[in-house]
Short mmCIF file of C-alpha atoms in Angstrom, two decimals:
data_model
loop_
_atom_site.label_atom_id
_atom_site.label_comp_id
_atom_site.label_asym_id
_atom_site.label_seq_id
_atom_site.Cartn_x
_atom_site.Cartn_y
_atom_site.Cartn_z
CA MET U 1 6.21 -27.77 3.35
CA LYS U 2 9.92 -27.97 2.52
CA LYS U 3 9.22 -31.08 0.45
CA PHE U 4 6.67 -29.06 -1.53
CA PHE U 5 9.21 -26.39 -2.49
CA LEU U 6 11.80 -29.03 -3.44
CA PHE U 7 9.23 -30.74 -5.59
CA LEU U 8 8.46 -27.51 -7.44
CA LEU U 9 12.14 -27.03 -8.22
CA LEU U 10 12.35 -30.60 -9.55
CA PHE U 11 9.19 -29.98 -11.53
CA ILE U 12 10.80 -27.04 -13.36
CA LEU U 13 14.13 -28.73 -14.01
CA THR U 14 12.45 -31.73 -15.63
CA GLY U 15 10.54 -29.47 -18.04
CA LEU U 16 7.05 -30.54 -17.07
CA THR U 17 5.51 -27.05 -16.84
CA GLY U 18 4.31 -27.05 -20.42
CA LYS U 19 4.62 -24.43 -23.11
CA THR U 20 5.34 -20.90 -21.92
CA GLN U 21 3.80 -17.80 -23.48
CA SER U 22 4.48 -14.11 -23.73
CA LEU U 23 2.73 -11.74 -21.37
CA ILE U 24 1.57 -9.45 -24.16
CA GLN U 25 -1.20 -7.79 -22.15
CA LYS U 26 -0.63 -5.46 -19.26
CA PHE U 27 -2.89 -7.72 -17.24
CA VAL U 28 -4.11 -11.24 -17.88
CA GLU U 29 -6.49 -13.46 -15.99
CA ASN U 30 -6.25 -17.21 -15.47
CA THR U 31 -8.32 -19.85 -13.72
CA PHE U 32 -6.63 -22.88 -12.20
CA ILE U 33 -8.69 -25.97 -11.39
CA LEU U 34 -6.52 -27.93 -8.99
CA SER U 35 -6.92 -31.68 -9.42
CA ASP U 36 -4.98 -34.92 -9.27
CA ALA U 37 -3.07 -33.84 -12.38
CA PHE U 38 -0.55 -31.94 -10.26
CA LYS U 39 0.02 -32.84 -6.65
CA SER U 40 3.21 -32.62 -4.61
CA PRO U 41 4.51 -35.75 -2.83
CA ASP U 42 3.47 -34.26 0.51
CA GLY U 43 -0.12 -33.67 -0.58
CA TYR U 44 -0.47 -30.10 -1.90
CA TYR U 45 -2.47 -29.51 -5.10
CA PHE U 46 -1.26 -26.82 -7.51
CA GLY U 47 -1.31 -25.40 -11.03
CA SER U 48 1.25 -23.40 -12.98
CA ILE U 49 1.83 -21.14 -15.95
CA GLY U 50 4.99 -19.81 -17.55
CA TYR U 51 5.87 -16.44 -19.08
CA LYS U 52 8.93 -14.93 -20.65
CA LEU U 53 9.54 -11.75 -18.65
CA ASN U 54 12.09 -8.96 -18.86
CA GLN U 55 14.65 -7.74 -16.37
CA GLY U 56 13.38 -4.89 -14.20
CA SER U 57 9.74 -5.93 -14.51
CA ILE U 58 7.46 -5.58 -11.53
CA LEU U 59 5.27 -8.67 -11.43
CA MET U 60 1.97 -8.32 -9.56
CA ILE U 61 -0.18 -11.34 -8.78
CA ASN U 62 -3.63 -11.50 -7.22
CA ALA U 63 -5.10 -14.95 -6.43
CA ILE U 64 -8.58 -15.62 -5.07
CA GLY U 65 -9.93 -19.04 -4.10
CA THR U 66 -13.56 -19.74 -4.88
CA THR U 67 -14.29 -21.71 -1.70
CA ASP U 68 -13.58 -21.33 1.99
CA ASN U 69 -11.24 -24.33 1.93
CA PHE U 70 -8.90 -22.62 -0.52
CA LYS U 71 -5.90 -20.66 0.77
CA PRO U 72 -3.91 -19.43 -2.26
CA MET U 73 -0.15 -19.82 -2.13
CA ILE U 74 2.00 -18.12 -4.78
CA ILE U 75 5.50 -19.22 -5.77
CA VAL U 76 7.58 -17.69 -8.58
CA LYS U 77 10.50 -19.73 -9.91
CA GLY U 78 13.05 -17.98 -12.10
CA PRO U 79 15.07 -19.39 -15.02
CA VAL U 80 18.07 -21.62 -14.37
CA GLU U 81 21.39 -20.20 -15.58
CA ASN U 82 24.58 -22.23 -15.29
CA GLY U 83 22.85 -24.59 -12.92
CA LYS U 84 21.69 -21.80 -10.60
CA GLU U 85 18.14 -20.52 -10.34
CA VAL U 86 17.48 -16.79 -10.80
CA ILE U 87 15.61 -15.64 -7.68
CA ALA U 88 12.79 -13.11 -8.10
CA THR U 89 12.88 -10.46 -5.36
CA LEU U 90 9.74 -10.71 -3.24
CA LYS U 91 8.68 -7.20 -2.15
CA SER U 92 5.20 -7.82 -0.76
CA TYR U 93 3.12 -10.86 0.18
CA ASP U 94 -0.25 -10.50 1.88
CA THR U 95 -3.07 -12.90 2.68
CA SER U 96 -6.56 -11.63 3.39
CA TYR U 97 -8.10 -12.02 6.83
CA ASN U 98 -10.31 -14.91 5.64
CA GLY U 99 -7.43 -16.62 3.84
CA LYS U 100 -9.17 -16.84 0.45
CA GLU U 101 -7.12 -14.09 -1.23
CA THR U 102 -3.36 -13.66 -1.60
CA ASN U 103 -1.44 -10.80 -3.23
CA ALA U 104 2.24 -10.80 -4.13
CA VAL U 105 4.66 -8.37 -5.80
CA TYR U 106 8.04 -9.37 -7.23
CA ILE U 107 10.89 -7.57 -9.00
CA LEU U 108 12.58 -9.66 -11.69
CA PRO U 109 16.39 -9.41 -11.77
CA GLU U 110 16.99 -11.13 -15.13
CA THR U 111 15.24 -11.67 -18.46
CA GLY U 112 14.05 -15.23 -18.94
CA GLU U 113 11.35 -17.83 -18.51
CA TYR U 114 9.55 -17.53 -15.19
CA ASN U 115 7.14 -20.15 -13.86
CA ILE U 116 4.31 -19.06 -11.59
CA PHE U 117 2.82 -21.69 -9.31
CA ILE U 118 -0.56 -21.29 -7.64
CA ALA U 119 -1.18 -23.86 -4.91
CA ASN U 120 -3.79 -24.54 -2.28
CA GLY U 121 -1.98 -23.96 0.98
CA ARG U 122 -4.41 -26.26 2.76
CA LEU U 123 -3.00 -29.77 2.78
CA GLY U 124 -4.94 -32.25 0.67
CA GLU U 125 -7.51 -29.72 -0.56
CA LYS U 126 -8.26 -29.24 -4.25
CA GLY U 127 -10.40 -26.40 -5.59
CA THR U 128 -10.49 -23.54 -8.08
CA VAL U 129 -8.55 -20.27 -7.93
CA THR U 130 -8.69 -17.25 -10.23
CA THR U 131 -5.66 -15.05 -10.75
CA LYS U 132 -4.85 -11.66 -12.19
CA MET U 133 -1.24 -11.06 -13.22
CA GLY U 134 0.25 -7.82 -14.42
CA LEU U 135 3.50 -6.09 -15.20
CA GLY U 136 4.92 -2.74 -14.30
CA SER U 137 8.45 -1.47 -14.79
CA ILE U 138 11.04 -0.46 -12.25
CA ASP U 139 12.06 2.25 -14.72
CA TRP U 140 8.85 4.10 -13.87
CA LEU U 141 10.31 5.05 -10.52
CA ASP U 142 13.09 7.05 -12.23
CA ASN U 143 10.91 8.59 -14.93
CA THR U 144 10.68 12.27 -13.99
CA LYS U 145 7.85 12.78 -16.50
CA ILE U 146 5.61 10.74 -14.22
CA PHE U 147 4.64 13.04 -11.36
CA PRO U 148 7.36 15.64 -12.04
CA THR U 149 8.67 18.15 -9.51
CA THR U 150 8.51 21.93 -9.57
CA ASN U 151 11.91 22.29 -7.89
CA ASN U 152 14.84 20.20 -6.71
CA SER U 153 14.35 20.58 -2.98
CA PRO U 154 14.71 17.32 -1.00
CA PHE U 155 11.02 17.44 -0.06
CA SER U 156 9.86 17.92 -3.68
CA LEU U 157 12.05 15.14 -5.00
CA ALA U 158 10.95 12.74 -2.26
CA LEU U 159 7.27 13.59 -2.78
CA ALA U 160 7.47 12.97 -6.54
CA ASN U 161 9.25 9.67 -5.97
CA LEU U 162 6.70 8.63 -3.39
CA LEU U 163 3.85 9.40 -5.80
CA ARG U 164 5.45 7.06 -8.35
CA GLN U 165 5.70 4.42 -5.62
CA ALA U 166 2.00 4.96 -5.01
CA ILE U 167 1.27 3.55 -8.48
CA PHE U 168 2.00 0.16 -6.92
CA HIS U 169 0.12 0.93 -3.70
CA PHE U 170 3.47 1.28 -1.92
CA ASN U 171 4.13 -2.46 -2.19
CA LEU U 172 7.77 -1.75 -3.10
CA ILE U 173 8.59 0.19 0.08
CA ARG U 174 6.78 -1.76 2.77
CA GLY U 175 8.75 -2.51 5.88
CA GLU U 176 7.89 -4.73 8.81
CA LYS U 177 4.19 -5.38 9.44
CA ASP U 178 2.89 -4.44 12.88
CA MET U 179 0.29 -6.25 14.97
CA TRP U 180 -2.56 -4.20 13.46
CA GLY U 181 -1.65 -5.10 9.87
CA ASN U 182 0.07 -1.81 9.02
CA ASN U 183 3.55 -1.62 7.51
CA LYS U 184 6.37 0.76 8.32
CA THR U 185 7.47 2.60 5.21
CA THR U 186 11.12 2.37 4.20
CA PHE U 187 10.94 5.56 2.14
CA VAL U 188 12.23 8.67 3.95
CA MET U 189 10.26 11.91 3.69
CA PRO U 190 12.26 15.00 4.75
CA GLY U 191 10.77 16.63 7.85
CA ALA U 192 8.88 13.52 8.93
CA ASP U 193 9.42 11.58 12.12
CA MET U 194 10.26 8.17 10.64
CA LYS U 195 10.19 6.49 14.08
CA ASP U 196 6.74 7.75 15.00
CA ALA U 197 3.98 5.12 15.13
CA GLY U 198 1.93 7.30 12.79
CA THR U 199 4.51 6.99 10.00
CA GLN U 200 3.31 3.87 8.23
CA ILE U 201 1.41 2.32 5.32
CA GLY U 202 -2.04 1.05 6.11
CA ILE U 203 -5.78 1.12 5.58
CA TYR U 204 -7.32 4.36 6.83
CA THR U 205 -10.83 5.65 7.37
CA ASP U 206 -11.55 9.23 6.52
CA LEU U 207 -14.17 11.65 5.25
CA ASP U 208 -14.68 11.90 1.50
CA ALA U 209 -15.88 14.92 -0.46
CA LYS U 210 -19.47 14.21 0.64
CA MET U 211 -18.31 14.11 4.27
CA GLU U 212 -19.03 10.40 4.38
CA VAL U 213 -16.65 7.84 5.86
CA GLY U 214 -14.57 5.90 3.34
CA TYR U 215 -11.57 3.56 3.35
CA TYR U 216 -8.32 3.78 1.42
CA ASN U 217 -4.75 2.51 1.38
CA ALA U 218 -2.31 5.31 2.19
CA CYS U 219 1.28 6.06 3.09
CA GLN U 220 1.19 8.38 6.11
CA TYR U 221 3.95 10.47 7.67
CA SER U 222 3.95 12.12 11.07
CA MET U 223 5.09 15.71 10.48
CA GLY U 224 4.72 16.95 14.06
CA ASN U 225 3.21 16.02 17.41
CA PHE U 226 2.30 18.51 20.11
CA ASN U 227 1.33 16.94 23.44
CA TYR U 228 -0.34 19.42 25.75
CA GLU U 229 0.97 19.81 29.28
CA SER U 230 -1.42 18.49 31.88
CA LYS U 231 -2.12 18.77 35.58
CA PRO U 232 -4.66 16.99 37.78
CA ASP U 233 -8.14 18.44 37.85
CA LYS U 234 -9.06 18.45 41.52
CA ASN U 235 -12.73 18.84 40.70
CA GLY U 236 -12.88 16.12 38.07
CA GLY U 237 -12.12 12.94 39.91
CA GLU U 238 -9.04 10.80 40.45
CA TYR U 239 -8.14 10.35 36.77
CA SER U 240 -9.24 13.73 35.42
CA TYR U 241 -6.73 16.25 34.06
CA LEU U 242 -6.63 19.79 32.76
CA TYR U 243 -4.65 20.33 29.54
CA ASP U 244 -2.84 23.51 28.51
CA GLN U 245 -3.60 23.85 24.80
CA LYS U 246 -1.35 26.83 24.09
CA ASP U 247 0.89 24.67 21.84
CA THR U 248 -1.93 24.62 19.29
CA ALA U 249 -0.71 28.00 18.05
CA ILE U 250 2.70 26.44 17.33
CA ALA U 251 1.01 23.53 15.55
CA ILE U 252 -1.05 25.88 13.36
CA LYS U 253 2.07 27.85 12.42
CA LYS U 254 3.88 24.67 11.40
CA TYR U 255 0.84 23.42 9.48
CA ASP U 256 0.64 26.68 7.51
CA SER U 257 4.36 26.47 6.76
CA LEU U 258 4.07 22.88 5.53
CA LYS U 259 1.04 23.80 3.44
CA THR U 260 3.14 26.42 1.63
CA VAL U 261 5.95 23.90 1.07
CA LEU U 262 3.49 21.33 -0.26
CA THR U 263 1.75 23.83 -2.55
CA ASN U 264 5.08 24.88 -4.04
CA ALA U 265 6.18 21.27 -4.54
CA LEU U 266 3.13 20.12 -6.53
CA THR U 267 2.71 20.89 -10.22
CA THR U 268 -0.43 22.33 -11.78
CA ASP U 269 -1.55 18.75 -12.48
CA PHE U 270 -2.66 18.81 -8.85
CA VAL U 271 -5.61 20.98 -7.87
CA VAL U 272 -7.12 21.69 -4.46
CA GLU U 273 -10.00 19.28 -4.11
CA ARG U 274 -11.11 20.82 -0.85
CA GLU U 275 -9.81 22.71 2.14
CA ALA U 276 -11.54 22.56 5.47
CA ASN U 277 -11.06 24.53 8.68
CA PHE U 278 -12.98 22.86 11.47
CA SER U 279 -13.06 23.93 15.07
CA LEU U 280 -9.66 23.33 16.62
CA PHE U 281 -10.77 21.26 19.58
CA SER U 282 -13.17 18.39 19.61
CA THR U 283 -15.29 17.96 22.69
CA LYS U 284 -14.87 15.02 25.00
CA GLU U 285 -17.97 13.44 23.47
CA ASP U 286 -16.83 13.57 19.83
CA ARG U 287 -13.03 13.46 20.18
CA HIS U 288 -12.91 10.07 18.41
CA ARG U 289 -14.98 11.16 15.42
CA ILE U 290 -13.09 10.93 12.15
CA ARG U 291 -11.02 14.08 11.68
CA LYS U 292 -13.87 16.60 11.90
CA ASN U 293 -11.62 19.05 13.66
CA GLY U 294 -8.45 20.99 13.01
CA ARG U 295 -7.21 21.92 9.52
CA ARG U 296 -7.01 20.00 6.26
CA ILE U 297 -6.12 20.53 2.62
CA ILE U 298 -6.39 17.85 -0.08
CA PHE U 299 -4.75 18.07 -3.50
CA ALA U 300 -6.06 15.74 -6.23
CA HIS U 301 -4.28 14.86 -9.47
CA LYS U 302 -6.22 15.49 -12.66
CA GLY U 303 -5.53 11.89 -13.75
CA ASN U 304 -2.56 10.07 -15.24
CA GLU U 305 -4.26 7.53 -17.52
CA ALA U 306 -1.05 7.13 -19.55
CA VAL U 307 0.47 5.32 -16.56
CA ILE U 308 -2.47 3.91 -14.66
CA ASP U 309 -5.31 2.30 -16.58
CA PRO U 310 -8.41 2.44 -14.37
CA ALA U 311 -9.73 -0.75 -16.00
CA ASN U 312 -6.69 -2.62 -14.71
CA HIS U 313 -7.01 -1.58 -11.09
CA PHE U 314 -7.17 -4.27 -8.47
CA TYR U 315 -7.10 -3.77 -4.76
CA TYR U 316 -3.79 -3.80 -2.86
CA LEU U 317 -1.55 -4.06 -5.93
CA LEU U 318 -2.26 -1.17 -8.27
CA ALA U 319 -3.63 2.26 -7.44
CA SER U 320 -6.36 4.04 -9.36
CA ASN U 321 -5.50 7.01 -11.54
CA LYS U 322 -6.60 9.70 -9.06
CA MET U 323 -3.64 10.33 -6.78
CA LYS U 324 -4.20 12.54 -3.75
CA VAL U 325 -1.97 14.36 -1.28
CA GLU U 326 -3.42 15.46 2.05
CA LEU U 327 -2.03 17.60 4.85
CA CYS U 328 -3.99 17.54 8.10
CA LEU U 329 -3.76 19.14 11.52
CA HIS U 330 -5.79 16.94 13.86
CA SER U 331 -6.43 18.09 17.42
CA ASP U 332 -8.32 17.01 20.48
CA ASN U 333 -8.27 17.94 24.16
CA THR U 334 -4.88 16.35 24.85
CA LYS U 335 -2.70 16.88 21.78
CA ALA U 336 -2.36 18.16 18.22
CA GLU U 337 -0.70 16.25 15.39
CA ILE U 338 0.17 17.00 11.76
CA THR U 339 0.13 14.23 9.19
CA LEU U 340 0.93 13.98 5.50
CA ARG U 341 -0.91 11.30 3.53
CA ILE U 342 -0.48 10.08 -0.04
CA TYR U 343 -3.11 7.77 -1.49
CA SER U 344 -5.35 7.09 -4.47
CA GLU U 345 -9.07 7.31 -4.75
CA GLU U 346 -10.61 3.87 -4.39
CA LYS U 347 -13.36 2.73 -6.71
#
């Protein structure tokens, strides 16, 4: 594999990548048919394309192989200045569970000619791969006109910044991936327990407006956990316990306080999509049902088409235009927990 990377560097320096072109569209699509035309000395087939890109650009690449023997590999090589290559900062790199799809997000530190290589990561395998490539701008994250704040409290400022990060499906603030495929967020939310296992970026299941189960990519923060005190239940068997649920009152008080803070932090561009007050405690039989208990309020943005073009949405890399903020108090027989989630409505 090291030989493959060295070969790509040599390939660029000798000027064999062909004519570059401007990325004049927000998103462009390409198809690479990997053949004997380009093959590394150690047996990997690849294709490439070059673009002149600006400093501070956020480059998003989605690659999908058309056959099961295709495992897309993405490599971005920056321009060479004074004999030294400009290195694009890799922020996110994910391969799908079946290996046929790869997504990558880079931040470009300098303006210049960048070469994008799409290879089949399976040794000696050819094939066809389709790609979508798009550009964002790092300046968006400092643009206070995009998801503005109503006040300058630390929570409001952090929430507005996080919403702008959500444009890129949080791919700029992903931390270390855990064994379940979730990522710890590197963005601090005031009042959240950053060390809690529930503070992470991942794929979640939840109830939509029709009370049907759906999936979405969200950044979640643990805003409070209340574990009930327990004692053995002499009448319930060796491993049966009785739980004192009095701390639920404390959890409800904190939830109501956070709901007020959240309401005051969001502008009128956010409206209450729905608010639900379920029974506080699920029964033993339905305790694992999806969040049909406790308290919940969901705010939905009216739409920010000026920033997010719905036609250019693709999974994992760019959110849709309907941002949502959810506060939830979830409770069962053993504990209560409060979570804050930021996500976008999937198509």
